[in-house]
Short mmCIF file of C-alpha atoms and ligand atoms in Angstrom, two decimals:
data_model
loop_
_atom_site.label_atom_id
_atom_site.label_comp_id
_atom_site.label_asym_id
_atom_site.label_seq_id
_atom_site.Cartn_x
_atom_site.Cartn_y
_atom_site.Cartn_z
CA MET T 291 72.97 -29.37 -56.06
CA ILE T 292 76.39 -28.07 -57.14
CA HIS T 293 76.65 -24.56 -58.54
CA THR T 294 79.41 -22.05 -58.83
CA THR T 295 79.13 -18.28 -58.51
CA SER T 296 78.67 -16.48 -61.83
CA ASN T 297 77.68 -13.11 -63.19
CA MET T 298 73.88 -12.75 -63.05
CA ALA T 299 73.75 -10.44 -66.06
CA GLU T 300 74.78 -13.45 -68.18
CA ASN T 301 72.57 -15.67 -70.21
CA TYR T 302 72.26 -19.32 -69.38
CA TYR T 303 71.14 -22.48 -71.18
CA LEU T 304 69.41 -25.48 -69.47
CA GLY T 305 69.81 -29.12 -70.55
CA LEU T 306 67.65 -31.88 -69.04
CA ASP T 307 68.08 -35.62 -69.43
CA LEU T 308 65.26 -37.99 -68.50
CA SER T 309 67.22 -41.17 -68.29
CA THR T 310 66.32 -44.59 -67.06
CA GLN T 311 67.24 -44.05 -63.45
CA GLN T 312 67.36 -40.31 -62.98
CA LEU T 313 66.23 -36.94 -64.24
CA LYS T 314 69.39 -34.82 -64.55
CA CYS T 315 70.04 -31.25 -65.53
CA THR T 316 73.08 -29.22 -66.58
CA LEU T 317 73.13 -25.40 -66.79
CA ILE T 318 75.79 -23.60 -68.85
CA ASN T 319 76.70 -19.99 -69.44
CA GLU T 320 77.51 -18.29 -72.79
CA ASN T 321 81.09 -19.80 -72.59
CA HIS T 322 79.74 -23.31 -72.13
CA ASP T 323 81.09 -23.56 -68.55
CA ILE T 324 78.88 -25.78 -66.35
CA VAL T 325 77.45 -23.60 -63.56
CA LEU T 326 75.01 -26.07 -62.01
CA GLU T 327 74.16 -29.73 -62.05
CA GLU T 328 71.28 -31.45 -60.24
CA ALA T 329 69.58 -34.82 -60.41
CA ILE T 330 66.44 -36.55 -59.04
CA ASN T 331 66.89 -40.31 -58.54
CA PHE T 332 63.65 -42.14 -59.16
CA ASP T 333 64.09 -45.02 -56.70
CA LYS T 334 65.27 -42.78 -53.86
CA ASP T 335 63.59 -39.45 -54.43
CA LEU T 336 60.26 -40.84 -55.75
CA SER T 337 60.20 -44.22 -53.93
CA GLU T 338 56.40 -44.06 -53.76
CA PHE T 339 56.30 -45.30 -57.39
CA GLY T 340 58.10 -48.58 -56.45
CA THR T 341 60.60 -48.63 -59.23
CA VAL T 342 63.94 -50.54 -59.09
CA HIS T 343 66.61 -48.83 -61.12
CA GLY T 344 63.85 -46.58 -62.47
CA ALA T 345 61.75 -49.45 -63.99
CA ILE T 346 59.07 -52.03 -63.18
CA VAL T 347 60.12 -55.26 -64.69
CA ASP T 348 57.75 -58.17 -65.32
CA ASP T 349 59.84 -60.66 -67.32
CA ASN T 350 60.30 -59.17 -70.78
CA VAL T 351 57.72 -56.42 -70.14
CA VAL T 352 59.47 -53.42 -68.75
CA THR T 353 57.76 -50.01 -68.02
CA SER T 354 58.09 -46.85 -65.99
CA PRO T 355 55.13 -44.90 -64.46
CA THR T 356 54.61 -41.91 -66.74
CA LEU T 357 53.48 -39.80 -63.76
CA MET T 358 56.75 -40.42 -62.04
CA TRP T 359 58.54 -38.58 -64.80
CA VAL T 360 56.01 -35.69 -64.42
CA LYS T 361 56.62 -35.51 -60.61
CA ALA T 362 60.40 -35.74 -61.19
CA LEU T 363 60.22 -32.52 -63.27
CA ASP T 364 58.09 -30.84 -60.60
CA LEU T 365 60.74 -31.69 -58.13
CA LEU T 366 63.74 -30.63 -60.17
CA LEU T 367 62.22 -27.30 -61.03
CA THR T 368 61.33 -26.73 -57.32
CA ARG T 369 65.11 -27.16 -56.56
CA LEU T 370 66.11 -24.95 -59.43
CA LYS T 371 63.78 -22.21 -58.26
CA ASP T 372 66.08 -21.71 -55.28
CA SER T 373 69.10 -21.07 -57.55
CA PRO T 374 69.88 -17.51 -58.73
CA TYR T 375 69.69 -18.40 -62.38
CA VAL T 376 66.11 -19.32 -63.46
CA GLY T 377 65.14 -15.84 -64.64
CA SER T 378 68.25 -15.68 -66.87
CA ILE T 379 67.75 -18.94 -68.69
CA ARG T 380 67.26 -18.21 -72.39
CA GLY T 381 66.73 -21.65 -73.83
CA ILE T 382 66.00 -25.14 -72.69
CA SER T 383 66.54 -28.44 -74.53
CA GLY T 384 67.53 -31.92 -73.57
CA ALA T 385 67.13 -35.66 -73.95
CA GLY T 386 65.28 -38.62 -72.92
CA GLN T 387 65.94 -42.34 -72.83
CA GLN T 388 65.25 -43.43 -76.43
CA HIS T 389 62.13 -45.35 -77.63
CA GLY T 390 59.98 -45.05 -74.47
CA SER T 391 56.44 -43.84 -75.28
CA VAL T 392 53.80 -41.63 -73.66
CA TYR T 393 50.07 -41.87 -74.27
CA TRP T 394 48.13 -38.64 -73.80
CA ASN T 395 44.28 -38.58 -73.58
CA LYS T 396 42.09 -35.65 -74.74
CA GLU T 397 41.43 -34.36 -71.26
CA GLY T 398 45.07 -34.54 -70.42
CA LEU T 399 46.02 -32.32 -73.39
CA GLU T 400 43.40 -29.79 -72.33
CA GLN T 401 44.68 -29.92 -68.79
CA LEU T 402 48.31 -29.45 -69.97
CA SER T 403 47.35 -26.11 -71.59
CA ASN T 404 45.34 -24.89 -68.61
CA LEU T 405 47.65 -25.65 -65.64
CA ASP T 406 46.98 -23.74 -62.43
CA PRO T 407 50.30 -22.22 -61.13
CA THR T 408 49.34 -22.76 -57.44
CA LYS T 409 49.54 -26.52 -57.97
CA SER T 410 52.10 -28.96 -59.21
CA MET T 411 51.90 -30.69 -62.71
CA TYR T 412 51.76 -34.03 -60.98
CA GLU T 413 48.49 -33.04 -59.09
CA GLN T 414 46.89 -31.74 -62.18
CA LEU T 415 47.94 -34.48 -64.81
CA ASP T 416 47.06 -37.54 -62.76
CA ASN T 417 44.39 -38.48 -65.32
CA ALA T 418 46.20 -37.27 -68.32
CA PHE T 419 47.52 -40.62 -69.73
CA SER T 420 45.54 -43.38 -71.38
CA ILE T 421 48.38 -45.83 -70.51
CA GLN T 422 49.75 -45.30 -66.99
CA GLN T 423 52.88 -47.43 -67.47
CA SER T 424 55.10 -46.18 -70.34
CA PRO T 425 56.80 -49.05 -72.13
CA ILE T 426 60.61 -48.23 -72.03
CA TRP T 427 63.72 -49.31 -73.91
CA GLN T 428 64.48 -52.27 -71.74
CA ASP T 429 61.20 -53.97 -72.91
CA ALA T 430 61.63 -57.01 -75.10
CA SER T 431 58.04 -58.24 -75.41
CA THR T 432 57.20 -57.23 -78.98
CA THR T 433 58.93 -59.94 -81.06
CA THR T 434 55.62 -60.81 -82.77
CA GLU T 435 55.16 -57.20 -83.80
CA CYS T 436 58.70 -56.85 -85.04
CA ARG T 437 58.43 -59.82 -87.36
CA ALA T 438 55.19 -58.56 -88.75
CA LEU T 439 56.60 -55.12 -89.45
CA GLU T 440 59.63 -56.59 -91.27
CA LYS T 441 57.37 -58.87 -93.30
CA SER T 442 55.19 -55.89 -94.26
CA VAL T 443 58.06 -54.27 -96.13
CA GLY T 444 59.89 -57.44 -97.47
CA GLY T 445 62.17 -58.34 -94.62
CA ALA T 446 64.64 -57.10 -92.04
CA GLU T 447 67.13 -55.70 -94.60
CA ALA T 448 64.39 -53.77 -96.32
CA LEU T 449 63.18 -52.20 -93.09
CA ALA T 450 66.87 -51.34 -92.11
CA LYS T 451 67.26 -49.59 -95.53
CA LEU T 452 64.02 -47.62 -95.08
CA THR T 453 64.29 -46.77 -91.38
CA GLY T 454 67.95 -47.18 -90.49
CA SER T 455 67.33 -50.27 -88.27
CA LYS T 456 65.69 -53.69 -88.63
CA ALA T 457 62.72 -54.16 -86.21
CA TYR T 458 63.78 -54.09 -82.61
CA GLU T 459 61.47 -54.96 -79.60
CA ARG T 460 62.14 -51.59 -77.84
CA PHE T 461 61.48 -49.40 -80.98
CA THR T 462 58.43 -47.32 -80.51
CA GLY T 463 56.44 -48.50 -83.56
CA ASN T 464 56.49 -52.12 -82.25
CA GLN T 465 55.41 -50.98 -78.82
CA ILE T 466 52.50 -48.98 -80.35
CA ALA T 467 51.55 -52.04 -82.43
CA LYS T 468 51.37 -54.23 -79.33
CA ILE T 469 48.99 -51.69 -77.71
CA TYR T 470 46.99 -51.43 -80.95
CA HIS T 471 46.42 -55.15 -81.09
CA ASN T 472 46.11 -56.10 -77.42
CA ASN T 473 44.66 -53.00 -75.70
CA ARG T 474 42.49 -51.34 -78.30
CA LYS T 475 40.32 -49.53 -75.69
CA ALA T 476 43.37 -47.58 -74.34
CA TYR T 477 44.64 -47.13 -77.91
CA ASP T 478 41.26 -45.54 -78.92
CA GLU T 479 41.39 -43.31 -75.83
CA THR T 480 44.77 -42.00 -76.76
CA ALA T 481 44.69 -38.58 -78.48
CA ARG T 482 48.46 -38.10 -78.91
CA ILE T 483 51.53 -40.43 -78.69
CA GLY T 484 54.92 -38.83 -77.77
CA LEU T 485 58.32 -40.19 -76.67
CA VAL T 486 60.07 -39.66 -73.27
CA SER T 487 62.03 -36.78 -74.72
CA SER T 488 58.90 -35.07 -76.19
CA LEU T 489 57.14 -35.54 -72.90
CA LEU T 490 59.64 -33.04 -71.45
CA SER T 491 59.30 -30.58 -74.23
CA SER T 492 55.49 -30.85 -74.06
CA LEU T 493 55.56 -30.24 -70.36
CA LEU T 494 57.74 -27.18 -70.81
CA LEU T 495 55.70 -25.77 -73.70
CA GLY T 496 52.26 -26.45 -72.04
CA LYS T 497 51.16 -28.16 -75.22
CA PHE T 498 51.95 -31.35 -77.10
CA GLY T 499 55.39 -30.99 -78.79
CA PRO T 500 56.77 -33.00 -81.72
CA VAL T 501 59.73 -35.43 -81.69
CA ASP T 502 63.02 -34.64 -83.33
CA ALA T 503 64.30 -36.55 -86.41
CA ALA T 504 66.93 -38.31 -84.33
CA GLU T 505 64.17 -39.65 -82.04
CA GLY T 506 62.00 -40.47 -85.04
CA SER T 507 64.77 -42.86 -86.13
CA GLY T 508 64.34 -44.83 -82.95
CA THR T 509 60.68 -45.80 -83.86
CA ASN T 510 61.04 -48.08 -86.92
CA MET T 511 58.39 -45.66 -88.46
CA MET T 512 60.44 -42.83 -89.90
CA ASP T 513 61.98 -42.73 -93.34
CA ILE T 514 65.77 -42.29 -92.49
CA ASN T 515 66.38 -40.18 -95.59
CA SER T 516 63.39 -37.91 -95.73
CA HIS T 517 62.90 -37.62 -91.98
CA LYS T 518 59.07 -38.13 -92.50
CA TRP T 519 56.81 -40.75 -91.11
CA ASP T 520 56.36 -43.61 -93.60
CA SER T 521 52.62 -44.09 -94.07
CA LYS T 522 52.82 -47.89 -94.73
CA LEU T 523 54.73 -48.36 -91.56
CA LEU T 524 52.36 -46.20 -89.54
CA LYS T 525 49.40 -48.17 -90.83
CA GLN T 526 51.04 -51.47 -90.02
CA CYS T 527 51.85 -50.27 -86.40
CA GLY T 528 48.66 -48.48 -85.48
CA GLY T 529 46.15 -48.36 -88.34
CA ASP T 530 44.92 -45.41 -90.23
CA GLU T 531 44.56 -43.27 -87.07
CA LEU T 532 48.17 -43.34 -85.97
CA GLN T 533 49.19 -40.39 -88.19
CA GLU T 534 46.85 -38.19 -86.30
CA LYS T 535 47.99 -39.50 -82.88
CA LEU T 536 51.56 -38.49 -83.79
CA ALA T 537 50.21 -35.17 -84.92
CA GLU T 538 53.35 -33.72 -86.55
CA GLU T 539 56.25 -34.78 -88.75
CA PRO T 540 59.56 -35.01 -86.82
CA VAL T 541 61.44 -31.66 -86.67
CA GLU T 542 65.16 -30.95 -87.07
CA GLY T 543 67.24 -30.10 -83.96
CA GLY T 544 67.78 -26.51 -83.17
CA GLU T 545 64.39 -25.25 -84.50
CA ALA T 546 62.79 -23.58 -81.52
CA LEU T 547 59.36 -24.98 -80.77
CA GLY T 548 58.02 -21.92 -78.85
CA LYS T 549 58.28 -20.14 -75.61
CA ILE T 550 58.08 -21.63 -72.16
CA SER T 551 54.48 -22.03 -70.70
CA GLY T 552 52.96 -19.16 -68.67
CA TYR T 553 52.40 -21.79 -65.99
CA LEU T 554 56.15 -22.29 -65.50
CA VAL T 555 56.83 -18.56 -65.70
CA LYS T 556 54.45 -17.91 -62.93
CA ARG T 557 55.21 -20.97 -60.71
CA TYR T 558 59.07 -21.00 -60.94
CA GLY T 559 60.06 -17.54 -62.21
CA PHE T 560 61.30 -18.50 -65.66
CA ASN T 561 61.78 -15.62 -68.18
CA ALA T 562 58.69 -15.37 -70.41
CA ASN T 563 61.03 -15.19 -73.45
CA CYS T 564 62.77 -18.47 -72.61
CA ARG T 565 62.58 -20.79 -75.55
CA VAL T 566 61.99 -24.46 -75.72
CA MET T 567 63.99 -26.46 -78.37
CA PRO T 568 63.19 -29.95 -79.59
CA PHE T 569 64.36 -32.63 -77.18
CA THR T 570 66.43 -35.47 -78.54
CA GLY T 571 67.54 -39.01 -77.53
CA ASP T 572 70.12 -39.45 -74.71
CA ASN T 573 72.61 -41.01 -77.12
CA SER T 574 72.19 -38.26 -79.68
CA ALA T 575 72.67 -35.63 -76.99
CA THR T 576 75.80 -37.49 -75.75
CA LEU T 577 77.20 -37.25 -79.32
CA VAL T 578 76.46 -33.56 -79.33
CA SER T 579 78.29 -32.92 -76.01
CA MET T 580 81.36 -34.48 -77.41
CA ASN T 581 81.53 -32.44 -80.63
CA LEU T 582 83.08 -35.18 -82.62
CA SER T 583 85.80 -34.77 -85.32
CA GLU T 584 86.40 -37.39 -88.02
CA GLY T 585 87.87 -40.55 -86.63
CA ASP T 586 86.24 -40.15 -83.13
CA CYS T 587 84.13 -42.80 -81.64
CA VAL T 588 82.12 -42.32 -78.42
CA VAL T 589 81.80 -45.30 -76.03
CA SER T 590 79.09 -44.44 -73.42
CA LEU T 591 79.10 -46.78 -70.40
CA GLY T 592 75.77 -46.26 -68.56
CA THR T 593 72.67 -48.18 -67.80
CA SER T 594 72.93 -49.22 -71.42
CA ASP T 595 76.41 -49.34 -73.10
CA THR T 596 76.44 -47.68 -76.48
CA VAL T 597 78.95 -47.04 -79.24
CA LEU T 598 78.40 -43.94 -81.33
CA VAL T 599 79.97 -42.53 -84.42
CA TYR T 600 79.16 -39.40 -86.61
CA LEU T 601 78.75 -40.55 -90.22
CA LYS T 602 78.60 -37.78 -92.85
CA LYS T 603 76.33 -38.00 -95.75
CA GLY T 604 77.36 -40.74 -98.11
CA ALA T 605 79.31 -42.60 -95.42
CA ALA T 606 76.43 -44.34 -93.88
CA GLU T 607 75.25 -47.83 -94.63
CA PRO T 608 72.40 -49.39 -92.60
CA THR T 609 73.05 -52.88 -91.28
CA THR T 610 70.78 -55.35 -89.48
CA GLU T 611 73.11 -55.30 -86.44
CA SER T 612 73.60 -51.57 -85.89
CA HIS T 613 71.38 -48.52 -85.93
CA LEU T 614 71.58 -45.61 -88.34
CA MET T 615 69.88 -42.55 -86.87
CA ALA T 616 69.34 -38.95 -87.94
CA HIS T 617 71.99 -36.60 -86.64
CA PRO T 618 70.75 -34.11 -84.08
CA THR T 619 72.45 -31.07 -85.45
CA ASP T 620 73.39 -31.99 -89.03
CA PRO T 621 70.13 -32.60 -91.01
CA GLU T 622 72.26 -34.37 -93.74
CA GLY T 623 74.36 -36.45 -91.40
CA PHE T 624 73.81 -39.69 -89.41
CA MET T 625 74.70 -41.21 -86.11
CA GLY T 626 75.77 -44.94 -86.30
CA MET T 627 75.01 -46.76 -83.05
CA LEU T 628 75.42 -50.05 -81.21
CA CYS T 629 73.44 -50.60 -78.07
CA TYR T 630 73.80 -53.17 -75.40
CA LYS T 631 71.17 -53.50 -72.70
CA ASN T 632 73.40 -55.28 -70.08
CA GLY T 633 75.66 -52.40 -69.16
CA SER T 634 76.17 -50.90 -65.66
CA LEU T 635 73.53 -53.00 -63.91
CA ALA T 636 75.23 -56.14 -65.13
CA ARG T 637 78.67 -54.88 -64.02
CA GLU T 638 77.10 -54.11 -60.61
CA TYR T 639 75.70 -57.70 -60.30
CA ILE T 640 79.14 -59.04 -60.93
CA ARG T 641 80.72 -56.62 -58.36
CA ASN T 642 78.21 -57.68 -55.83
CA SER T 643 78.50 -61.46 -56.50
CA TYR T 644 82.30 -61.70 -56.88
CA ALA T 645 83.89 -58.63 -55.40
CA ASN T 646 81.92 -58.09 -52.16
CA GLY T 647 80.20 -55.11 -53.57
CA SER T 648 83.38 -53.25 -53.69
CA TRP T 649 84.80 -51.34 -56.76
CA ASP T 650 88.24 -51.51 -55.26
CA GLU T 651 88.16 -55.25 -55.20
CA PHE T 652 86.50 -55.31 -58.70
CA ASN T 653 89.49 -53.12 -59.93
CA GLU T 654 92.02 -55.29 -58.24
CA TYR T 655 90.73 -58.34 -60.32
CA LEU T 656 90.65 -56.31 -63.48
CA ILE T 657 94.28 -55.43 -63.01
CA ASN T 658 95.73 -58.68 -61.61
CA LYS T 659 93.68 -61.57 -63.18
CA GLU T 660 93.60 -62.87 -66.73
CA ALA T 661 90.39 -64.18 -68.33
CA MET T 662 90.51 -64.43 -72.07
CA ALA T 663 94.40 -64.76 -72.19
CA GLU T 664 93.99 -67.94 -70.19
CA GLY T 665 91.13 -69.41 -72.21
CA ASN T 666 88.23 -68.06 -70.05
CA ILE T 667 85.38 -66.37 -71.91
CA GLY T 668 81.98 -65.33 -70.43
CA PHE T 669 78.70 -63.81 -71.80
CA TYR T 670 76.50 -62.08 -69.28
CA TYR T 671 72.92 -61.30 -70.35
CA TRP T 672 70.61 -60.87 -67.30
CA MET T 673 68.12 -59.04 -69.49
CA GLN T 674 67.29 -60.03 -73.08
CA GLU T 675 70.37 -58.65 -74.89
CA ILE T 676 70.04 -56.66 -78.12
CA ILE T 677 73.43 -57.50 -79.62
CA PRO T 678 73.45 -60.53 -79.88
CA PHE T 679 69.84 -61.46 -79.31
CA ALA T 680 70.57 -63.67 -76.28
CA LYS T 681 69.57 -64.14 -72.60
CA GLY T 682 71.42 -66.00 -69.74
CA ILE T 683 74.94 -66.36 -68.46
CA TYR T 684 77.40 -68.55 -70.30
CA ARG T 685 80.92 -69.34 -69.42
CA PHE T 686 83.61 -71.31 -71.43
CA GLU T 687 87.06 -72.62 -70.40
CA ASP T 688 89.12 -73.38 -73.55
CA SER T 689 85.90 -73.34 -75.49
CA LYS T 690 84.11 -75.88 -73.26
CA ALA T 691 80.94 -74.78 -71.56
CA VAL T 692 81.32 -74.70 -67.73
CA GLU T 693 78.91 -73.79 -64.92
CA GLU T 694 81.39 -71.60 -63.21
CA PHE T 695 85.12 -70.66 -63.65
CA LYS T 696 87.59 -72.43 -61.46
CA ASP T 697 88.54 -69.10 -60.00
CA LYS T 698 85.21 -67.32 -59.60
CA THR T 699 86.80 -63.80 -59.46
CA ILE T 700 87.66 -64.22 -63.13
CA ASN T 701 84.08 -63.25 -63.86
CA VAL T 702 85.03 -59.54 -63.15
CA LYS T 703 87.52 -59.48 -66.03
CA ALA T 704 85.45 -61.74 -68.33
CA ILE T 705 82.33 -59.42 -68.28
CA VAL T 706 84.29 -56.34 -69.15
CA GLU T 707 86.46 -58.07 -71.79
CA SER T 708 83.47 -59.68 -73.42
CA GLN T 709 81.55 -56.39 -73.78
CA PHE T 710 84.60 -54.65 -75.41
CA MET T 711 85.39 -57.60 -77.70
CA SER T 712 81.74 -57.42 -78.94
CA MET T 713 82.23 -53.69 -79.56
CA ARG T 714 85.51 -54.35 -81.45
CA ILE T 715 83.93 -56.94 -83.74
CA ARG T 716 80.87 -54.92 -84.49
CA LEU T 717 82.76 -51.68 -85.03
CA GLU T 718 84.87 -53.52 -87.63
CA ARG T 719 81.75 -54.75 -89.36
CA MET T 720 80.38 -51.19 -89.41
CA GLY T 721 83.49 -50.05 -91.26
CA GLY T 722 85.07 -48.51 -88.27
CA ASN T 723 88.65 -48.96 -89.44
CA SER T 724 89.19 -45.27 -89.69
CA ILE T 725 88.58 -44.73 -85.97
CA LYS T 726 91.52 -42.97 -84.31
CA ARG T 727 90.41 -42.45 -80.74
CA ILE T 728 87.77 -43.36 -78.21
CA LEU T 729 85.84 -40.65 -76.25
CA ALA T 730 84.47 -42.31 -73.14
CA SER T 731 81.38 -41.14 -71.33
CA GLY T 732 78.77 -42.44 -68.79
CA GLY T 733 79.06 -43.47 -65.18
CA ALA T 734 81.57 -46.33 -65.72
CA ALA T 735 83.92 -44.01 -67.55
CA ALA T 736 84.89 -42.63 -64.19
CA ASN T 737 86.84 -46.00 -63.66
CA PRO T 738 90.23 -45.70 -65.36
CA ASN T 739 90.83 -49.59 -65.06
CA ILE T 740 87.75 -50.18 -67.18
CA LEU T 741 88.92 -47.63 -69.70
CA GLN T 742 92.45 -49.20 -69.77
CA LEU T 743 90.81 -52.53 -70.74
CA LEU T 744 88.73 -50.77 -73.39
CA SER T 745 91.86 -49.15 -74.83
CA ASN T 746 93.66 -52.55 -74.88
CA VAL T 747 90.79 -54.40 -76.55
CA LEU T 748 90.26 -51.71 -79.23
CA GLY T 749 93.82 -50.83 -79.62
CA LEU T 750 93.09 -47.11 -79.41
CA PRO T 751 93.75 -44.21 -77.06
CA VAL T 752 90.85 -43.37 -74.72
CA TYR T 753 89.95 -39.74 -73.85
CA ARG T 754 87.37 -38.49 -71.36
CA GLN T 755 85.39 -35.30 -71.17
CA GLN T 756 85.13 -33.34 -67.98
CA GLY T 757 81.74 -33.65 -66.30
CA MET T 758 80.01 -36.90 -66.42
CA ASN T 759 76.56 -36.00 -67.53
CA GLY T 760 77.00 -36.08 -71.29
CA ALA T 761 73.40 -36.19 -72.28
CA SER T 762 72.19 -33.22 -70.22
CA LEU T 763 75.35 -31.20 -71.25
CA GLY T 764 74.50 -32.02 -74.83
CA GLY T 765 70.97 -30.85 -74.12
CA ALA T 766 72.30 -27.44 -72.74
CA LEU T 767 74.44 -27.05 -75.88
CA LEU T 768 71.35 -27.80 -78.10
CA ALA T 769 69.44 -25.18 -76.10
CA LYS T 770 72.10 -22.57 -76.89
CA PHE T 771 72.35 -23.64 -80.55
CA GLY T 772 68.52 -23.25 -80.91
CA THR T 773 68.46 -19.88 -79.09
CA VAL T 774 71.42 -18.14 -80.64
CA LYS T 775 71.07 -19.70 -84.19
CA ASN T 776 73.60 -17.41 -85.86
CA ALA T 777 76.19 -20.04 -86.49
CA SER T 778 76.42 -23.75 -87.46
CA PHE T 779 76.78 -26.02 -84.41
CA GLU T 780 80.49 -26.57 -85.24
CA ASP T 781 81.13 -22.80 -85.37
CA MET T 782 79.36 -22.28 -82.07
CA MET T 783 81.53 -24.92 -80.42
CA ALA T 784 84.69 -23.48 -82.04
CA GLN T 785 84.09 -20.11 -80.44
CA HIS T 786 84.31 -21.62 -77.06
CA PRO T 787 86.80 -24.56 -77.15
CA SER T 788 86.15 -26.18 -73.76
CA ALA T 789 89.09 -27.29 -71.54
CA GLY T 790 89.07 -30.18 -73.94
CA LEU T 791 89.32 -33.89 -73.59
CA GLU T 792 91.73 -35.55 -71.17
CA LEU T 793 93.85 -38.49 -72.37
CA ILE T 794 93.16 -41.24 -69.85
CA CYS T 795 95.07 -44.18 -71.37
CA LYS T 796 97.05 -45.47 -74.31
CA PRO T 797 96.73 -49.15 -75.48
CA ASP T 798 99.16 -51.85 -74.59
CA LEU T 799 99.50 -53.09 -78.10
CA GLU T 800 100.82 -56.55 -77.14
CA LYS T 801 97.53 -57.08 -75.27
CA THR T 802 95.64 -55.76 -78.32
CA LYS T 803 97.32 -58.35 -80.49
CA GLN T 804 96.33 -61.06 -78.01
CA TYR T 805 92.68 -59.98 -78.17
CA ILE T 806 92.66 -59.96 -81.89
CA SER T 807 93.87 -63.51 -81.91
CA HIS T 808 90.75 -64.44 -79.86
CA VAL T 809 88.34 -62.85 -82.21
CA GLY T 810 87.48 -66.10 -84.15
CA GLN T 811 87.03 -68.19 -80.99
CA PHE T 812 84.84 -65.38 -79.41
CA THR T 813 82.63 -65.20 -82.46
CA ASP T 814 82.15 -68.97 -82.64
CA LEU T 815 81.20 -69.16 -78.92
CA GLU T 816 78.77 -66.29 -79.31
CA LYS T 817 77.06 -68.04 -82.20
CA LYS T 818 76.42 -71.00 -79.90
CA ILE T 819 74.44 -69.06 -77.38
CA VAL T 820 72.28 -66.94 -79.75
CA GLN T 821 68.62 -68.04 -79.68
C1 LIG E 74 69.32 -46.89 -77.42
C2 LIG E 74 68.77 -47.43 -76.18
C3 LIG E 74 69.30 -47.03 -74.92
C4 LIG E 74 68.42 -45.92 -74.20
C5 LIG E 74 68.97 -45.72 -72.84
O1 LIG E 74 68.80 -47.35 -78.58
O2 LIG E 74 67.86 -48.17 -76.14
O3 LIG E 74 70.64 -46.54 -75.03
O4 LIG E 74 68.45 -44.78 -74.98
O5 LIG E 74 68.61 -44.57 -72.25
#
């Protein structure tokens, strides 16, 4: 745990982020300074659940134990209890990995509202879920349900227009449809369905909490313009009874859901007036933490790599390749997003296979080797990729497929270049010509060599925010926004301009020109490998 000394009379705001591999938290004061950060790592701290990188992978079926997340919150709060801040926290919000779903049974909901403060939540909620393994965003096993959902509204484009995205395997509606069709007993035993984000708000409230509109847009079931569940889509995904299992319409960010549960007040010493705000998706929270101005684009390099832009009303067009999601603090605005599944874990495989597990060696090859400039292009999809829909590893020398590059260490530069080329091409298709700078976040943003390559491929300067936990910092800012509520989000941020963004690199425009000259070749090769 890191924390700095601070004035105890102050108010504090807590942000949580239940991501794929960890549960993280960030605590800020009134001036938005970070006073504490803490994390529970699932593989290391909760190894009894047997996850690898936070998940259980069975080919295209990818899940996480729901109870592991409950136990992670127990553990995090136990650590926080020892800090001097808990009684002065006025609001809590946060984020979860998007799309993952949680299935509460009736007894579980009763138990949740009657927790005994002498025991942990984990001990008392062990029979609370009708599905023990929550499907998560890395799952790719619902292609049949996706095609059926698209067909039910007249095709992929029609679904994208209605919900902001065509049907994607990981989107919650398609996951629910799979359970509805293949596991009806468990479906019938389910009283409420929530998301990873709303699991946290529910545990904090001591009752089932709704999802926010940003999270609703990751389900393929919410109307992207009205922010209401679409009854046709609900029926297609889970029959007439799904509406009741979701319980409430999505809510807008910043509307307090209620006060923290008496259980948490008694067990951990929270202030009884501490409010719980809606939790959002990890990408939406990262967007919030960066407080974007026009022309900004976030590139988040984490377990998944994502590209995020803030689109004001009227500037947003849904496409079948990108996602349009409700904005977490601007009810009229949108977040445009690209999401790649093979992010950090894929880069780590390459580091282990070709750079002796050393980031120093990895960096040396990034700086001193040439891949695309010398005709070498690679595509690296260990897991079923989202953009493009492809799986496997493919290498090309002068556009000819090869098993391996003559110099194997070229794989290092090739994986990073190919990810950024894909972003360049998709951003252009999304109408991203007005982008003026890149704001980098996520674990790999700590590596300036990766950021220099990003800058060269996109031809834009790259800035980085201090503090690496964008989503939990965004959560803490949402907690303050919902608690204080006397200003717009922009005004709240303007009152406390943070130390700001640090310029990490400027593009080498000669290199950018070279990358642009390879766009056609890259696009043609990519077409060859798409299933
Ligand atoms: C976004 C997505 C991932 C997860 C990762 O659509 O699937 O970025 O949110 O946590």
